[in-house]
JSON list of C-alpha atoms in Angstrom, two decimals:
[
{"chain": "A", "resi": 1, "resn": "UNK", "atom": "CA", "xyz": [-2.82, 8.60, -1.13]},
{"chain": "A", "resi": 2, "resn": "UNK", "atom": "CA", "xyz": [-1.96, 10.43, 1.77]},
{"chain": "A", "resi": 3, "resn": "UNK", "atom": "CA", "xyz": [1.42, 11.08, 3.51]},
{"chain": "A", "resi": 4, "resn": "UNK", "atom": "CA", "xyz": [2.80, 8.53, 6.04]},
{"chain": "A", "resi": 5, "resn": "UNK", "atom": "CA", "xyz": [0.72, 5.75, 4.28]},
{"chain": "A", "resi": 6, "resn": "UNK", "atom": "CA", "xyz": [-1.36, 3.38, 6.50]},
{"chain": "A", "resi": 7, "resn": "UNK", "atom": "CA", "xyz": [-2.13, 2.40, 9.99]},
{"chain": "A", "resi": 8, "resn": "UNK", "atom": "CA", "xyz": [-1.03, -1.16, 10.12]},
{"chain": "A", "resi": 9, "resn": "UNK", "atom": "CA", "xyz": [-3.27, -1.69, 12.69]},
{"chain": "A", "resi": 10, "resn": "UNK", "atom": "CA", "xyz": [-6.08, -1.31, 10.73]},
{"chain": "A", "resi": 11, "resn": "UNK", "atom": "CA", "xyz": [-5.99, -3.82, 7.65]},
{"chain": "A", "resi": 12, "resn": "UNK", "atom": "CA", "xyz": [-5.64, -6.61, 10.70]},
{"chain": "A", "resi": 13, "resn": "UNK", "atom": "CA", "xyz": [-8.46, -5.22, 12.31]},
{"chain": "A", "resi": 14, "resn": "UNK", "atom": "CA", "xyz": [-10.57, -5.39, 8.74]},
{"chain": "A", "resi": 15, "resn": "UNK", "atom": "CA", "xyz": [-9.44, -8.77, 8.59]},
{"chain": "A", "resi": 16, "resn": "UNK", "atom": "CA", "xyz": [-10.62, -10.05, 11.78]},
{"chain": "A", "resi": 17, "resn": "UNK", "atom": "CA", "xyz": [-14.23, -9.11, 10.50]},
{"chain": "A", "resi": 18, "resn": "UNK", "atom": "CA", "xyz": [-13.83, -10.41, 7.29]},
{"chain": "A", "resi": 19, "resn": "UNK", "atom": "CA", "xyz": [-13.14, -13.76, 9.17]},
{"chain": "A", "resi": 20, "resn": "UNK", "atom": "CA", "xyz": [-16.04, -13.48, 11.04]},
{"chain": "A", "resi": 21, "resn": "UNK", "atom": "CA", "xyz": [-18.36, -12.99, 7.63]},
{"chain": "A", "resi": 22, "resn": "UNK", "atom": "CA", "xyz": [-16.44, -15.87, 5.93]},
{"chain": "A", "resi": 23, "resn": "UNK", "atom": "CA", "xyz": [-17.26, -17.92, 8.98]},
{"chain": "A", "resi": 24, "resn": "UNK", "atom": "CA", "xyz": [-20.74, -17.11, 8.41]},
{"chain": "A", "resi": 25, "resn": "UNK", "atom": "CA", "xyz": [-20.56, -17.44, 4.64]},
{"chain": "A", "resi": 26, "resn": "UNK", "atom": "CA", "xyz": [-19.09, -20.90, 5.79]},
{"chain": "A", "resi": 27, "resn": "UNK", "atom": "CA", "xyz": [-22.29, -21.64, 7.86]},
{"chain": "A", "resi": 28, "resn": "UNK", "atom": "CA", "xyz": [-25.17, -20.27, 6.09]},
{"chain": "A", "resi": 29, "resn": "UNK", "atom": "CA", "xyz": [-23.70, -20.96, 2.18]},
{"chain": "A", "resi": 30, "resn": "UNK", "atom": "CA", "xyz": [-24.72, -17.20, 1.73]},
{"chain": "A", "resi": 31, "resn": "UNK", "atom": "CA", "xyz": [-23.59, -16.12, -1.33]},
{"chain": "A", "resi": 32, "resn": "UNK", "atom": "CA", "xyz": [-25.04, -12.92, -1.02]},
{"chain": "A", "resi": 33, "resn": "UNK", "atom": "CA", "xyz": [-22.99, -12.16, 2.34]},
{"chain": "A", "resi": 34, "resn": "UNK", "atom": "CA", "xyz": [-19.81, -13.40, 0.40]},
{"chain": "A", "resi": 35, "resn": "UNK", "atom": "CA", "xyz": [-20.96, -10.97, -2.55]},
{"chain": "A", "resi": 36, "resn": "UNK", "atom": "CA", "xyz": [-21.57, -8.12, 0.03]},
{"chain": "A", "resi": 37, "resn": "UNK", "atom": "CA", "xyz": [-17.45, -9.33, 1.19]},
{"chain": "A", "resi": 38, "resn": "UNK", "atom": "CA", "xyz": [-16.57, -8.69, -2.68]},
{"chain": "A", "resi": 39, "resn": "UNK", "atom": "CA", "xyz": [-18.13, -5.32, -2.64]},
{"chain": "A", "resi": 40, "resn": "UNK", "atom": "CA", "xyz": [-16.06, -4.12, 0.70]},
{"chain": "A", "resi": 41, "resn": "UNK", "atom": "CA", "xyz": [-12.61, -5.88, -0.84]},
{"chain": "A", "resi": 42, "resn": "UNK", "atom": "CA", "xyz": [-13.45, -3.99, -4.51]},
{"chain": "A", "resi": 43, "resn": "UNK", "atom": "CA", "xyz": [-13.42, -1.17, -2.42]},
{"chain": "A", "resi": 44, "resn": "UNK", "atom": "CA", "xyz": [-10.03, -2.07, -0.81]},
{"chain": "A", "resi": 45, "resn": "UNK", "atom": "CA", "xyz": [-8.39, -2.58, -4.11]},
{"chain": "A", "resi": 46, "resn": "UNK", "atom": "CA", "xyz": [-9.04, 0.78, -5.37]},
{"chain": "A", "resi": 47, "resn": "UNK", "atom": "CA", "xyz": [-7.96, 2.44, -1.87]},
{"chain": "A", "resi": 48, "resn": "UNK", "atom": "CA", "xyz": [-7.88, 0.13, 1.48]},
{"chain": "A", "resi": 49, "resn": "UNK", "atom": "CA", "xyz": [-8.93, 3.49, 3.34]},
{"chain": "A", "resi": 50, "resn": "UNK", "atom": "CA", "xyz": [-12.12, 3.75, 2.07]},
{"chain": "A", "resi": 51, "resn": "UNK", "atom": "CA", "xyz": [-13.85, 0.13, 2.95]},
{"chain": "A", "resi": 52, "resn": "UNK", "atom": "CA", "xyz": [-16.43, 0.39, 5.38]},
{"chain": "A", "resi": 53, "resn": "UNK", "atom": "CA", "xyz": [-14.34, -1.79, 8.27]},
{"chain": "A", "resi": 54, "resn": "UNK", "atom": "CA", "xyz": [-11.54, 0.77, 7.91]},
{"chain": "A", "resi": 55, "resn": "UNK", "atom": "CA", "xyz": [-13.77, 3.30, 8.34]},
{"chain": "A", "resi": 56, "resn": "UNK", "atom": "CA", "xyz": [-15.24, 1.82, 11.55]},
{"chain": "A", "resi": 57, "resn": "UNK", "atom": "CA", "xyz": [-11.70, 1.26, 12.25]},
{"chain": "A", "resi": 58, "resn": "UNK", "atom": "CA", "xyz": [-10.42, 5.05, 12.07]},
{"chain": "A", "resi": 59, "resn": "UNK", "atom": "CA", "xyz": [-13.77, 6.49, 13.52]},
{"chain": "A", "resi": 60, "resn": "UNK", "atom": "CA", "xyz": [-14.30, 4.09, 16.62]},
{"chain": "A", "resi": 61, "resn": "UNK", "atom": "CA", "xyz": [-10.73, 2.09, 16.93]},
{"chain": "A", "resi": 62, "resn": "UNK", "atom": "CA", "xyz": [-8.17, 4.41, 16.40]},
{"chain": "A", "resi": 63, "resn": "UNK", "atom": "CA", "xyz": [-8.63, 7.38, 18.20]},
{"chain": "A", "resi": 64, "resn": "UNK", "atom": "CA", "xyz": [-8.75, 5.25, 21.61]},
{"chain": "A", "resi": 65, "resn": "UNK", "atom": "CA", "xyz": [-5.23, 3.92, 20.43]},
{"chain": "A", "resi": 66, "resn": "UNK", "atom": "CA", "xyz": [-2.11, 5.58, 20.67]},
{"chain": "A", "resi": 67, "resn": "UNK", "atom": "CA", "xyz": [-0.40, 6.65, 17.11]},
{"chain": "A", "resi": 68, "resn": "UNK", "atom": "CA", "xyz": [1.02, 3.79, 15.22]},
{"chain": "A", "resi": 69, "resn": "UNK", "atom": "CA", "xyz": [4.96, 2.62, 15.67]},
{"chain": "A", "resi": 70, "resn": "UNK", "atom": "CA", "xyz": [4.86, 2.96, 11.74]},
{"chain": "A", "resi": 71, "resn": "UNK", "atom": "CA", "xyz": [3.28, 3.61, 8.81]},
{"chain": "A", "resi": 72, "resn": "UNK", "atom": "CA", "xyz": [2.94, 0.74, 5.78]},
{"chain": "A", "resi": 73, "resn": "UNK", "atom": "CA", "xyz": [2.67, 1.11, 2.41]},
{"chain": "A", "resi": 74, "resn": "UNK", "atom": "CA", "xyz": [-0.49, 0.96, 1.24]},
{"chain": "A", "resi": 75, "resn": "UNK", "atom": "CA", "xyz": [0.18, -0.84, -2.08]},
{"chain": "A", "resi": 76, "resn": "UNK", "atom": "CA", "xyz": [0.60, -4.54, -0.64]},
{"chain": "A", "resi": 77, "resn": "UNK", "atom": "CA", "xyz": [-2.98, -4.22, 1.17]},
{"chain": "A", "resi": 78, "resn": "UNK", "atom": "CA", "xyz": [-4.15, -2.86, -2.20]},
{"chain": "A", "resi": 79, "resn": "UNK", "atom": "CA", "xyz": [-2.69, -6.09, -3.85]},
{"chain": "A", "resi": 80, "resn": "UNK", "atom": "CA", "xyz": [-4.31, -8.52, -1.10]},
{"chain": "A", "resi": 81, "resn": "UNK", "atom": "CA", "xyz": [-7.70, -6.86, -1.11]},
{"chain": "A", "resi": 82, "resn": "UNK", "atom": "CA", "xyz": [-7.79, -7.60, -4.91]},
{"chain": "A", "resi": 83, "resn": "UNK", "atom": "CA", "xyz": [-6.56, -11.19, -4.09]},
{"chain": "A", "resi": 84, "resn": "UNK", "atom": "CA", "xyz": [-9.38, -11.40, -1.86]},
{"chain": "A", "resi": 85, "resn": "UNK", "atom": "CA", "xyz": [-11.65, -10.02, -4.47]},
{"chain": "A", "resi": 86, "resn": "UNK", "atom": "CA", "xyz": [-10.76, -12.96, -6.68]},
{"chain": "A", "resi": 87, "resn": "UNK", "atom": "CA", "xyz": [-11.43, -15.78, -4.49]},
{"chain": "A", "resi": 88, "resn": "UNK", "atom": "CA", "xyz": [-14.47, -14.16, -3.31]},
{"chain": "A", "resi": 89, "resn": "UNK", "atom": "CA", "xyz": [-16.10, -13.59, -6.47]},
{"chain": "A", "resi": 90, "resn": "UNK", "atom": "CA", "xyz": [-15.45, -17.67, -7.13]},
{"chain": "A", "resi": 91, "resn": "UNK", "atom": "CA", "xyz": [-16.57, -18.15, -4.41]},
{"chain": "A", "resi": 92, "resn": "UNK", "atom": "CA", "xyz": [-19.92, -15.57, -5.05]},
{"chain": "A", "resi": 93, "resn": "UNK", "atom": "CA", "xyz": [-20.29, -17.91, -8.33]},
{"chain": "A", "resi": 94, "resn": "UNK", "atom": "CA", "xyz": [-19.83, -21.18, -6.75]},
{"chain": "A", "resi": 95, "resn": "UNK", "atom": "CA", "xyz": [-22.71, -20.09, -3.95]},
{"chain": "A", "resi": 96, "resn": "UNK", "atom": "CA", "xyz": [-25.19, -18.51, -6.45]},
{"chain": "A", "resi": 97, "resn": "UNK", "atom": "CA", "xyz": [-24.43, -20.91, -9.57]},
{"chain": "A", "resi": 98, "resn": "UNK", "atom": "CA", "xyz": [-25.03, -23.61, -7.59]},
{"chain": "A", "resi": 99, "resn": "UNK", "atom": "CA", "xyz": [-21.70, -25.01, -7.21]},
{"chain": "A", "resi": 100, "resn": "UNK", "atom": "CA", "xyz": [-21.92, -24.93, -3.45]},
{"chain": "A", "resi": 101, "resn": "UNK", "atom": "CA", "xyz": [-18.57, -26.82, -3.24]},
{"chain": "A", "resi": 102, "resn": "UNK", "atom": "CA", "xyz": [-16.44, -24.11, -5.28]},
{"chain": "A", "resi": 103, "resn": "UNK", "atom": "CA", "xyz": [-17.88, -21.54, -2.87]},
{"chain": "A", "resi": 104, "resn": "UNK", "atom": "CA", "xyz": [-17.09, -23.34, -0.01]},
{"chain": "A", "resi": 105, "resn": "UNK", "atom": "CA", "xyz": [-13.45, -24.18, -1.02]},
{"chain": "A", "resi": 106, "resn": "UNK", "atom": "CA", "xyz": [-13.32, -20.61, -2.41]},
{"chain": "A", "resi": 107, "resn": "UNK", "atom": "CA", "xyz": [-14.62, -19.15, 0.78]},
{"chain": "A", "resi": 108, "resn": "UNK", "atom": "CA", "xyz": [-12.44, -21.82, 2.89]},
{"chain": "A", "resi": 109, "resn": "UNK", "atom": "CA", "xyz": [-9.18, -20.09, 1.18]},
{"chain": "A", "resi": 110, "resn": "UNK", "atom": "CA", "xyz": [-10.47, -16.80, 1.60]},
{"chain": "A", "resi": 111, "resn": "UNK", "atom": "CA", "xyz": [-10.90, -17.54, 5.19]},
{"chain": "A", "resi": 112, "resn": "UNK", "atom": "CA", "xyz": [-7.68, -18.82, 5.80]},
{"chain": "A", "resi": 113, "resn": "UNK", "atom": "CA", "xyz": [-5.87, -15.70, 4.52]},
{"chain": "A", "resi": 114, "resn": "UNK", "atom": "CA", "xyz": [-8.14, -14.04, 6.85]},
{"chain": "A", "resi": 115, "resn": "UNK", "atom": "CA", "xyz": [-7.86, -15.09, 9.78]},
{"chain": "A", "resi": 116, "resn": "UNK", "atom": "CA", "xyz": [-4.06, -15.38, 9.51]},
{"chain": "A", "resi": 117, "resn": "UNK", "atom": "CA", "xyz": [-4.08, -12.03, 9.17]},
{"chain": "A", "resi": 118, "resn": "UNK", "atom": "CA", "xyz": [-6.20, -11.10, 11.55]},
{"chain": "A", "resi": 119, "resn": "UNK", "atom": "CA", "xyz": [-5.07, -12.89, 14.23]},
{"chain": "A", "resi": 120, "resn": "UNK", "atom": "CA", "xyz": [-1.25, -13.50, 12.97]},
{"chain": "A", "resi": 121, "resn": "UNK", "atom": "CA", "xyz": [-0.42, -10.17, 10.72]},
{"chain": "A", "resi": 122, "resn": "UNK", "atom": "CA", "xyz": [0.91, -12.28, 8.47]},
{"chain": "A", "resi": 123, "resn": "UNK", "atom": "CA", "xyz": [-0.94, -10.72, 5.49]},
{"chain": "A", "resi": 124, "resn": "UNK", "atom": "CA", "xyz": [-0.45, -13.58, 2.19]},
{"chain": "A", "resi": 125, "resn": "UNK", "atom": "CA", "xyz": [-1.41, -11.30, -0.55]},
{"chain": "A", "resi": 126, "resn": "UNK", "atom": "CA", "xyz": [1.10, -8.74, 0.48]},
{"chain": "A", "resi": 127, "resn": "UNK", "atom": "CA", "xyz": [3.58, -11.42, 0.81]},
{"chain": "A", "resi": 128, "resn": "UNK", "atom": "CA", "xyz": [2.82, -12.27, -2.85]},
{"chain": "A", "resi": 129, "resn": "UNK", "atom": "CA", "xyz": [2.84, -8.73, -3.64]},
{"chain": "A", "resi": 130, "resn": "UNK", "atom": "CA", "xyz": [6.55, -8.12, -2.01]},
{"chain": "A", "resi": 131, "resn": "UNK", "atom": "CA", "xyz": [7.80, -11.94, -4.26]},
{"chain": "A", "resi": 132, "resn": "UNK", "atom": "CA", "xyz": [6.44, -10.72, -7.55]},
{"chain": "A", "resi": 133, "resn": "UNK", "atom": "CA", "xyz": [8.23, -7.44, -6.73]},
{"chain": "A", "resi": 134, "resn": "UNK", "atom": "CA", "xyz": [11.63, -8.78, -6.34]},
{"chain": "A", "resi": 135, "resn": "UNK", "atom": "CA", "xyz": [10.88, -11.22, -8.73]},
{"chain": "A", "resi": 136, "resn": "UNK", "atom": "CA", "xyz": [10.32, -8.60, -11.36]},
{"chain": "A", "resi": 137, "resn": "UNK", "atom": "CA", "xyz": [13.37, -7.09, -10.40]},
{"chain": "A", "resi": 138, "resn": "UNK", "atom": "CA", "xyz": [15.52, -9.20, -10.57]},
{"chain": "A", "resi": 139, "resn": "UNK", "atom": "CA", "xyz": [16.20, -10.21, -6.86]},
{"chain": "A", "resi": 140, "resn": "UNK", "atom": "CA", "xyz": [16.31, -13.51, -5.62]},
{"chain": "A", "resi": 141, "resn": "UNK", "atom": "CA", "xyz": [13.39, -14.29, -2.98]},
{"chain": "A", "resi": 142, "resn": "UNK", "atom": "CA", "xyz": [14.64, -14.78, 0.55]}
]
């Protein structure tokens, strides 16, 4: 990992294209597009940095932005990319196994979480990540 952790900026701008391929997914019931998604969030579990939006991200986004206000932890995002992983790959199976309706609720959550983040920063899997935390430890969830 390196120093300072991560850009906040860009997991929310990864997320805003991974809504735009779930919306697709949505539309076209490609499960090959949704197992391409699983591929990039695989990626982001083992290091966020290294997916290919984040790369599009620090080589075209960020250097016409100023420096981020702060640096986040890169652990959460790690957490929510394998989240995302999860539901994908349901929804991969639903798509290709020809339980269209699993991949479309899969890929409906999946979506969601997306776009909230995206558009909101409210990221769900690292919310989930920060509760099982405290949870673990002992503290009461605010």
């Amino acid at each position: 990992m390196r120093a300072g952790g991560l850009d906040p900026r860009g997991p929310r701008f990864a997320a805003v294209i991974t809504t735009v391929v779930f919306v697709v997914v949505l539309l076209t019931g490609s499960g090959w597009l949704a197992l391409a998604q699983a591929v990039v969030f695989a990626v982001g579990a083992y290091d966020p940095r290294l997916t290919p939006y984040a790369l599009l991200y620090r080589h075209l986004v960020a250097p016409r932005l100023g420096p981020p206000a702060e640096r986040e932890d890169p652990a959460p995002v790690r957490f929510a990319q394998a989240v995302g992983l999860l539901f994908t790959v349901v929804a991969v199976a639903g798509y290709l196994g020809g339980a269209t309706v699993l991949g479309i609720v899969f890929a409906a959550f999946a979506l969601v979480a997306a776009f909230l983040n995206g558009f909101f920063g409210l990221c769900l899997g690292c919310e989930a990540y920060l509760l099982i935390r405290r949870l673990r430890a002992g503290t009461p969830a605010a």
